[in-house]
Short mmCIF file of the C-alpha atoms (twelve columns), coordinates in Angstrom:
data_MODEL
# 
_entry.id   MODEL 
# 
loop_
_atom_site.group_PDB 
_atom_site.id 
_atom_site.type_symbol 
_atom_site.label_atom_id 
_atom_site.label_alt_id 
_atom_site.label_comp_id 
_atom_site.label_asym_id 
_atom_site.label_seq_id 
_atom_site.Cartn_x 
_atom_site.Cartn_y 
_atom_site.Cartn_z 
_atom_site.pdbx_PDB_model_num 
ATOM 1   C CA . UNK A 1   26.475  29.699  -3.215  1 
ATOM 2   C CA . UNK A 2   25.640  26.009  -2.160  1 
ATOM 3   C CA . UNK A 3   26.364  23.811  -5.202  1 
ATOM 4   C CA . UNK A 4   25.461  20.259  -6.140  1 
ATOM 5   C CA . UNK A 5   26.766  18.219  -9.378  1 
ATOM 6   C CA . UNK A 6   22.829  18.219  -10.397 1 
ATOM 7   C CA . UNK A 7   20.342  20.277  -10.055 1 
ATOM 8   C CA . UNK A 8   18.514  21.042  -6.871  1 
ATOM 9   C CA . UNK A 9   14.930  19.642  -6.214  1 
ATOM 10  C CA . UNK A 10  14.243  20.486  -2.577  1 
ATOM 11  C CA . UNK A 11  15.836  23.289  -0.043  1 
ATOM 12  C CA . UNK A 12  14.813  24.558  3.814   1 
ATOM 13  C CA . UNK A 13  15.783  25.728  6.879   1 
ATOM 14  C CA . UNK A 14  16.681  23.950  9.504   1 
ATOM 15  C CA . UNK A 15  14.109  24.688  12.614  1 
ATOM 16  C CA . UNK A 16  16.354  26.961  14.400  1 
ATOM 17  C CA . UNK A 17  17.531  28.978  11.184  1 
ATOM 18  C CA . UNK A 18  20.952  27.981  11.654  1 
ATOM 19  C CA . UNK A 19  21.149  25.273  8.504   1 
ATOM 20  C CA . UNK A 20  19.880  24.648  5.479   1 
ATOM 21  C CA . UNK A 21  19.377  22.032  3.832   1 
ATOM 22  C CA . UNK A 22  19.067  20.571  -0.140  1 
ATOM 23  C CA . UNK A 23  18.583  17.587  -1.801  1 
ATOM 24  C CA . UNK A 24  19.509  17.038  -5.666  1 
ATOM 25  C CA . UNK A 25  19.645  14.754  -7.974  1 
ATOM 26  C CA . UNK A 26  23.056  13.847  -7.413  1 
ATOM 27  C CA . UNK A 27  21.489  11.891  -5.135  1 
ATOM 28  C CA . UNK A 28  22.535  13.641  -1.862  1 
ATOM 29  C CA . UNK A 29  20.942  15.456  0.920   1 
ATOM 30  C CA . UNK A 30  23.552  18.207  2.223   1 
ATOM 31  C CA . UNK A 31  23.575  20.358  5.417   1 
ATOM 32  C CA . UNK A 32  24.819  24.040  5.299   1 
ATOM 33  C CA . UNK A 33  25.312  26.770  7.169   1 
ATOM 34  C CA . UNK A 34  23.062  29.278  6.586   1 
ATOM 35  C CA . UNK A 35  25.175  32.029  7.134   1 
ATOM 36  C CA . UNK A 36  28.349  31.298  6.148   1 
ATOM 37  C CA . UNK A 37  27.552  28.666  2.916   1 
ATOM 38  C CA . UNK A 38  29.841  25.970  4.344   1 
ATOM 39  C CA . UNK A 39  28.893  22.107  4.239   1 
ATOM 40  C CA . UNK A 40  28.754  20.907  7.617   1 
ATOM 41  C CA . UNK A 41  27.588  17.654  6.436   1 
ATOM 42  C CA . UNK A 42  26.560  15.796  3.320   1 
ATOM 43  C CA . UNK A 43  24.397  11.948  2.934   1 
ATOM 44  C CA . UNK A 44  25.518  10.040  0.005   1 
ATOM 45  C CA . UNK A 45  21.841  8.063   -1.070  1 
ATOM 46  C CA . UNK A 46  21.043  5.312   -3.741  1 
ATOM 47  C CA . UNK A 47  19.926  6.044   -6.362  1 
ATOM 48  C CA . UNK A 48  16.436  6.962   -6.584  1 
ATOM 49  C CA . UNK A 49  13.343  9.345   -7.767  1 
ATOM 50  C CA . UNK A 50  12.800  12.640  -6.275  1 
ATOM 51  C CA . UNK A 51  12.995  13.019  -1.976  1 
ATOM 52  C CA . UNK A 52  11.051  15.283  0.080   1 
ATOM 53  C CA . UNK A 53  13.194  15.375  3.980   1 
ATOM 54  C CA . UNK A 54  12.688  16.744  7.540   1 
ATOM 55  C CA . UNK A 55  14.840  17.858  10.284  1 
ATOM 56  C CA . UNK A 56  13.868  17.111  13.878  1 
ATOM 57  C CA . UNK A 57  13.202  20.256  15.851  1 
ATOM 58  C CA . UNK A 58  16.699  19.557  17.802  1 
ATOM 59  C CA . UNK A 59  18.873  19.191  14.568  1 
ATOM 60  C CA . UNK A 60  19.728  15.981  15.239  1 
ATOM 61  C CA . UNK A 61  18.100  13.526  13.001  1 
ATOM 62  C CA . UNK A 62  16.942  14.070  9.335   1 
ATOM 63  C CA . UNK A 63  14.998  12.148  7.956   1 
ATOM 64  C CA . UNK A 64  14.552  11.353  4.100   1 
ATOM 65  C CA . UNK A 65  12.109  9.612   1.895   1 
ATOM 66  C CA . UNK A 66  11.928  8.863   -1.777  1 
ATOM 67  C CA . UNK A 67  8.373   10.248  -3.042  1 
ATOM 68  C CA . UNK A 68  7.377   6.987   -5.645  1 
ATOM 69  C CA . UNK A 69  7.101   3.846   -4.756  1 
ATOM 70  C CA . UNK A 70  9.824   2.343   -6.726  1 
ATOM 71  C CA . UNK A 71  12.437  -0.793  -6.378  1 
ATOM 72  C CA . UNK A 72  14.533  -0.190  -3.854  1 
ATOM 73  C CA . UNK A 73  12.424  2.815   -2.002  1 
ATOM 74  C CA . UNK A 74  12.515  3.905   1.473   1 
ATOM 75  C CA . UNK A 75  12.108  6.270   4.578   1 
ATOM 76  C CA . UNK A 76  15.226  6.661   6.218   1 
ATOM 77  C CA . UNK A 77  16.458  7.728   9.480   1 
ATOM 78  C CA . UNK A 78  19.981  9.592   9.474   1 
ATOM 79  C CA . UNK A 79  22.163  10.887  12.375  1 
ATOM 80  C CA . UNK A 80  23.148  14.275  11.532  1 
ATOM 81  C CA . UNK A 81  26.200  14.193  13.735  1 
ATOM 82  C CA . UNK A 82  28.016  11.443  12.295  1 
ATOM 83  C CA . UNK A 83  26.128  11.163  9.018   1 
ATOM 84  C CA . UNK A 84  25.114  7.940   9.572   1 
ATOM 85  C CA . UNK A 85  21.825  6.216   8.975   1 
ATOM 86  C CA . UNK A 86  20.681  5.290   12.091  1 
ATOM 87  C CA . UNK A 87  17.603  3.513   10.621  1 
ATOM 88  C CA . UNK A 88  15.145  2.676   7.683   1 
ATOM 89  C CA . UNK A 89  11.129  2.874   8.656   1 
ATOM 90  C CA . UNK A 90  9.563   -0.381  8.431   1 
ATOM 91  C CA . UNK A 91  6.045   -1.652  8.658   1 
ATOM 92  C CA . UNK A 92  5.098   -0.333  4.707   1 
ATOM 93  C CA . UNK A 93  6.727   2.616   4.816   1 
ATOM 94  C CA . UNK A 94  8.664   1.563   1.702   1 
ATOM 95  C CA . UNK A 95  8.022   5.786   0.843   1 
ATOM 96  C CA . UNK A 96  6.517   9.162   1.336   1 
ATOM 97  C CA . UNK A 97  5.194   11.985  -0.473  1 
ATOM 98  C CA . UNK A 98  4.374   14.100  3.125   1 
ATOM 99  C CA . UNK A 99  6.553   14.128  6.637   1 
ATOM 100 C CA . UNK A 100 6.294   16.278  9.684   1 
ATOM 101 C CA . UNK A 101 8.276   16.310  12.881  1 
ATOM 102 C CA . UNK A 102 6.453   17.140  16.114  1 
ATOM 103 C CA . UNK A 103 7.101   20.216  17.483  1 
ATOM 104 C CA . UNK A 104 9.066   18.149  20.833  1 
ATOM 105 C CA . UNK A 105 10.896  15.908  18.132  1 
ATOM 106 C CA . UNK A 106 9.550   12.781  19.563  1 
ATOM 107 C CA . UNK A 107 6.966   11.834  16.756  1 
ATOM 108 C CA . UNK A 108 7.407   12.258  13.306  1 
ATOM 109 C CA . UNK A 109 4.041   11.300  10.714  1 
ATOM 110 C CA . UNK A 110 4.829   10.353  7.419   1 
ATOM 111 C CA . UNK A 111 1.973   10.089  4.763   1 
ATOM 112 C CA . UNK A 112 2.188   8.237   0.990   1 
ATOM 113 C CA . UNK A 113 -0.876  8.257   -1.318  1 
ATOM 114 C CA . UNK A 114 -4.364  7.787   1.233   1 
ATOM 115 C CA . UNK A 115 -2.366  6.410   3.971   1 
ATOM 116 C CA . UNK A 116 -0.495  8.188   6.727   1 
ATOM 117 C CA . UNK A 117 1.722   6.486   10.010  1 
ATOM 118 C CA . UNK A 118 3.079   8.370   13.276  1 
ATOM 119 C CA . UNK A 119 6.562   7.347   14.599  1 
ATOM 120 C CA . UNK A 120 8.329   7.669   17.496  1 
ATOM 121 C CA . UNK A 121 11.732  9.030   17.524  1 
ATOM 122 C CA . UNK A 122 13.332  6.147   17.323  1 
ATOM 123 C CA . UNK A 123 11.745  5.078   13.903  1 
ATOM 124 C CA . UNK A 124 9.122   2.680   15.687  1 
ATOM 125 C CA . UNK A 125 5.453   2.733   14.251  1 
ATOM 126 C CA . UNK A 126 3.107   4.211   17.060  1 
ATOM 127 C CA . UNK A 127 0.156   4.675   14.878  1 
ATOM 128 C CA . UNK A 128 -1.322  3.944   11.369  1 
ATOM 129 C CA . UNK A 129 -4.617  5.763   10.903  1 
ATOM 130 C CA . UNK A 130 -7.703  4.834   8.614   1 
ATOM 131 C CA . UNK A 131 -7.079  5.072   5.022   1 
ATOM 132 C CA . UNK A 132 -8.093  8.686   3.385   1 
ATOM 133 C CA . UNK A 133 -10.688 8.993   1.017   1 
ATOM 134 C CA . UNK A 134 -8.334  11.107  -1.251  1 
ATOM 135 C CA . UNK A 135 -5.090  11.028  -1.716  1 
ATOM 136 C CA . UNK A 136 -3.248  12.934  1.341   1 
ATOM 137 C CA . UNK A 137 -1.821  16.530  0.410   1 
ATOM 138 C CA . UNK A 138 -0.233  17.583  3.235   1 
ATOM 139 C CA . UNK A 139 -0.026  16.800  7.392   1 
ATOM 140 C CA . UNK A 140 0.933   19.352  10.365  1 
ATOM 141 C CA . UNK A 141 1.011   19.000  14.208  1 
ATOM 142 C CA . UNK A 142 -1.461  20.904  16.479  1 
ATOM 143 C CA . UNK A 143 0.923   22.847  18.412  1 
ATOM 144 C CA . UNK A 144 0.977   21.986  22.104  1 
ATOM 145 C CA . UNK A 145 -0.834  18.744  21.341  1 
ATOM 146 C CA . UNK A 146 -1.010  15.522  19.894  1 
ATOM 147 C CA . UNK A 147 -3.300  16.564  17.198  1 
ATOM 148 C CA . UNK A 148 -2.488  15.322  13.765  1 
ATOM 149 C CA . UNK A 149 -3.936  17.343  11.073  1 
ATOM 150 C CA . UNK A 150 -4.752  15.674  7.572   1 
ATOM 151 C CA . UNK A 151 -4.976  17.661  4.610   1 
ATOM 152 C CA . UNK A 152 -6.350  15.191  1.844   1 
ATOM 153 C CA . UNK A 153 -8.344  14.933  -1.208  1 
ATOM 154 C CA . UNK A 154 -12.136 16.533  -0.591  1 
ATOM 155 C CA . UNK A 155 -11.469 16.743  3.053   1 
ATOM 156 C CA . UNK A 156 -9.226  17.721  5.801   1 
ATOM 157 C CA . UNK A 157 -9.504  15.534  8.853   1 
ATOM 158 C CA . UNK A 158 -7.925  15.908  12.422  1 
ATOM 159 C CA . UNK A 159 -7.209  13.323  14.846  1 
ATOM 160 C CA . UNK A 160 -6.616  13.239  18.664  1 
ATOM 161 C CA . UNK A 161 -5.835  10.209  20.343  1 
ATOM 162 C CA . UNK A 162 -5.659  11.613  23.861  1 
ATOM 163 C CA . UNK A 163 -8.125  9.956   26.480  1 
ATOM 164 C CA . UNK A 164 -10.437 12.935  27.834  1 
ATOM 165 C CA . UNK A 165 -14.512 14.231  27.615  1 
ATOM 166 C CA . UNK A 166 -15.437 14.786  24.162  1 
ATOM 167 C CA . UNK A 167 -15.673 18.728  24.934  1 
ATOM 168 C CA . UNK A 168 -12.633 19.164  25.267  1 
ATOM 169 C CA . UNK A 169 -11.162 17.151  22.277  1 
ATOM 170 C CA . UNK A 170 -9.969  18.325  18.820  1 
ATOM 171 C CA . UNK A 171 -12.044 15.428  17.272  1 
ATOM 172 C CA . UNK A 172 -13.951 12.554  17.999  1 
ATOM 173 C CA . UNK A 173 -15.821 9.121   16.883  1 
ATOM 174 C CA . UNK A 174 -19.034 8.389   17.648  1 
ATOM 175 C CA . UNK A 175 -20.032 4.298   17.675  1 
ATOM 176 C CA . UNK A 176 -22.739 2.010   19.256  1 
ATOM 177 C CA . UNK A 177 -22.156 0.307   21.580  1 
ATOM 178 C CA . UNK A 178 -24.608 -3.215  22.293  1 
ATOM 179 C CA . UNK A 179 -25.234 -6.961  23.183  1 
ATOM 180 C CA . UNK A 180 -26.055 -9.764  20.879  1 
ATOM 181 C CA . UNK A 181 -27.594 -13.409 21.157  1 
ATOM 182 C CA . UNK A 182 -24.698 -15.825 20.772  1 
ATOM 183 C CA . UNK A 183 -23.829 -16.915 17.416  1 
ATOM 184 C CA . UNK A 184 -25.715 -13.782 15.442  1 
ATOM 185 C CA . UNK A 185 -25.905 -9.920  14.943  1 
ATOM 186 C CA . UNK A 186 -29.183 -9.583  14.244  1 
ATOM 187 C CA . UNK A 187 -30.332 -6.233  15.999  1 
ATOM 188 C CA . UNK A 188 -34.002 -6.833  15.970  1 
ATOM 189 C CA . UNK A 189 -33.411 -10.268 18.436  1 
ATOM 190 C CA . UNK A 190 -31.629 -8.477  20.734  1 
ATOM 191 C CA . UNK A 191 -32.365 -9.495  24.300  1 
ATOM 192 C CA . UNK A 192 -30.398 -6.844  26.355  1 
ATOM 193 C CA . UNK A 193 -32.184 -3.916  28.835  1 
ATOM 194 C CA . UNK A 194 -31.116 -0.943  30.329  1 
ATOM 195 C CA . UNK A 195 -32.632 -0.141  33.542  1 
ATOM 196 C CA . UNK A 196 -32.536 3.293   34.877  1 
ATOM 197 C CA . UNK A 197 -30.602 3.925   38.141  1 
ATOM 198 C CA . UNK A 198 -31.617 7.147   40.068  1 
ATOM 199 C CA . UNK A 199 -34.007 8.211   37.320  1 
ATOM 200 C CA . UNK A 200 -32.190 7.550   34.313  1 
ATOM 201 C CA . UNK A 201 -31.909 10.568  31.495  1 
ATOM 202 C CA . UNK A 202 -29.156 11.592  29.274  1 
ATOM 203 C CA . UNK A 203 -25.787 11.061  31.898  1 
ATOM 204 C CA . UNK A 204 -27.018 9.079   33.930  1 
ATOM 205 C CA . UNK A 205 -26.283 5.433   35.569  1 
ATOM 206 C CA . UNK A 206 -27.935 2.559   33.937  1 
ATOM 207 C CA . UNK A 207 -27.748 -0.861  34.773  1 
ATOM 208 C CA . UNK A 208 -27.245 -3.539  31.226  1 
ATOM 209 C CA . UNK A 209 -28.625 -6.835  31.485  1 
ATOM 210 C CA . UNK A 210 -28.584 -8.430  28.035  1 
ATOM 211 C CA . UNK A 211 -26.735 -12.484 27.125  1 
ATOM 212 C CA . UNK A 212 -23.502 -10.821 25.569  1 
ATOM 213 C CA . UNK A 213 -21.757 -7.370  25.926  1 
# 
């Protein structure tokens, strides 16, 4: 039986099977083991509202986040082996409603009302993507990729930042590229030409020739 003072509001498994791990409202997170019951390790946190919490794929590092943002809120970092917090998330990350470790451990996103951030391992913002049109419900990694999945509001949107041909991409955005006079926008003065090279057609080499690119 794993006990807290106050009731229970979250439980998993570790990745591996071997833990599990609970967070109550006694305002701790506390690592068991899953077969024998015994606390290997317990985080004392200030007080706050309820927490949602990941553990990295290797064990190592949980990670815990209060799910409101209230006074005193935050996303932090904590060292499993000595029970320390190694680090709080920065950069607006004051909380989370969503998180989800990579499958290697070294990213982890986090997501809070429309907006959702990718970290490194080391609790470093890599990315913050474009706000969601709903609010976000839940986030998983493509396995074997970088592929974030969003699950939000009305919509479930995937994004791949790798650098390869469209076909072969999870997603993709499509823009326009083009040339203006200096000083304005205004598409219908546009001065710029693209000359066919070899023939020209859809693929082929062109050469630009406009006042600004």
């Amino acid at each position: 039986l794993l006990r807290h003072k106050e009731a229970v509001v979250s439980a998993a498994f570790s990745p591996d099977g071997t833990r599990v791990v609970t967070a109550s409202e006694d305002n701790t997170v506390r690592v068991w083991d899953a077969a024998s019951g015994k606390l290997v390790r317990w985080f004392q946190l200030d007080p706050g509202e309820s927490r949602v919490f990941a553990l990295s794929p290797d064990g190592k590092t949980l990670v815990v986040a209060e799910e409101s943002h209230s006074p005193g809120a935050g996303v932090q970092l904590w060292d499993t082996t000595t029970g320390q917090e190694a680090k709080a998330l920065e950069a607006g990350a004051s909380w989370a409603e969503k998180l989800a470790w990579h499958p290697t451990g070294t990213l982890l996103a986090t997501a809070a009302g429309k907006k959702a951030r990718v970290w490194n391992a080391a609790g470093e913002l890599v990315r913050e993507l474009p706000q969601q049109a709903g609010t976000v419900m839940d986030l998983a990694w493509r396995p074997g990729t970088q592929h974030l999945t969003l699950l939000a509001y009305g919509a479930a949107t995937t994004y791949d930042p790798e650098l390869k041909p469209a076909a072969e991409k999870g997603s993709a955005l499509c823009g326009m590229a083009m040339t203006e006079k200096q000083g304005g926008s205004d598409v219908r003065a546009n001065m710029t030409t693209a000359t066919p090279l070899n023939g020209g057609g859809p693929g082929a080499e062109y050469e630009i020739t406009g006042h600004k690119w």
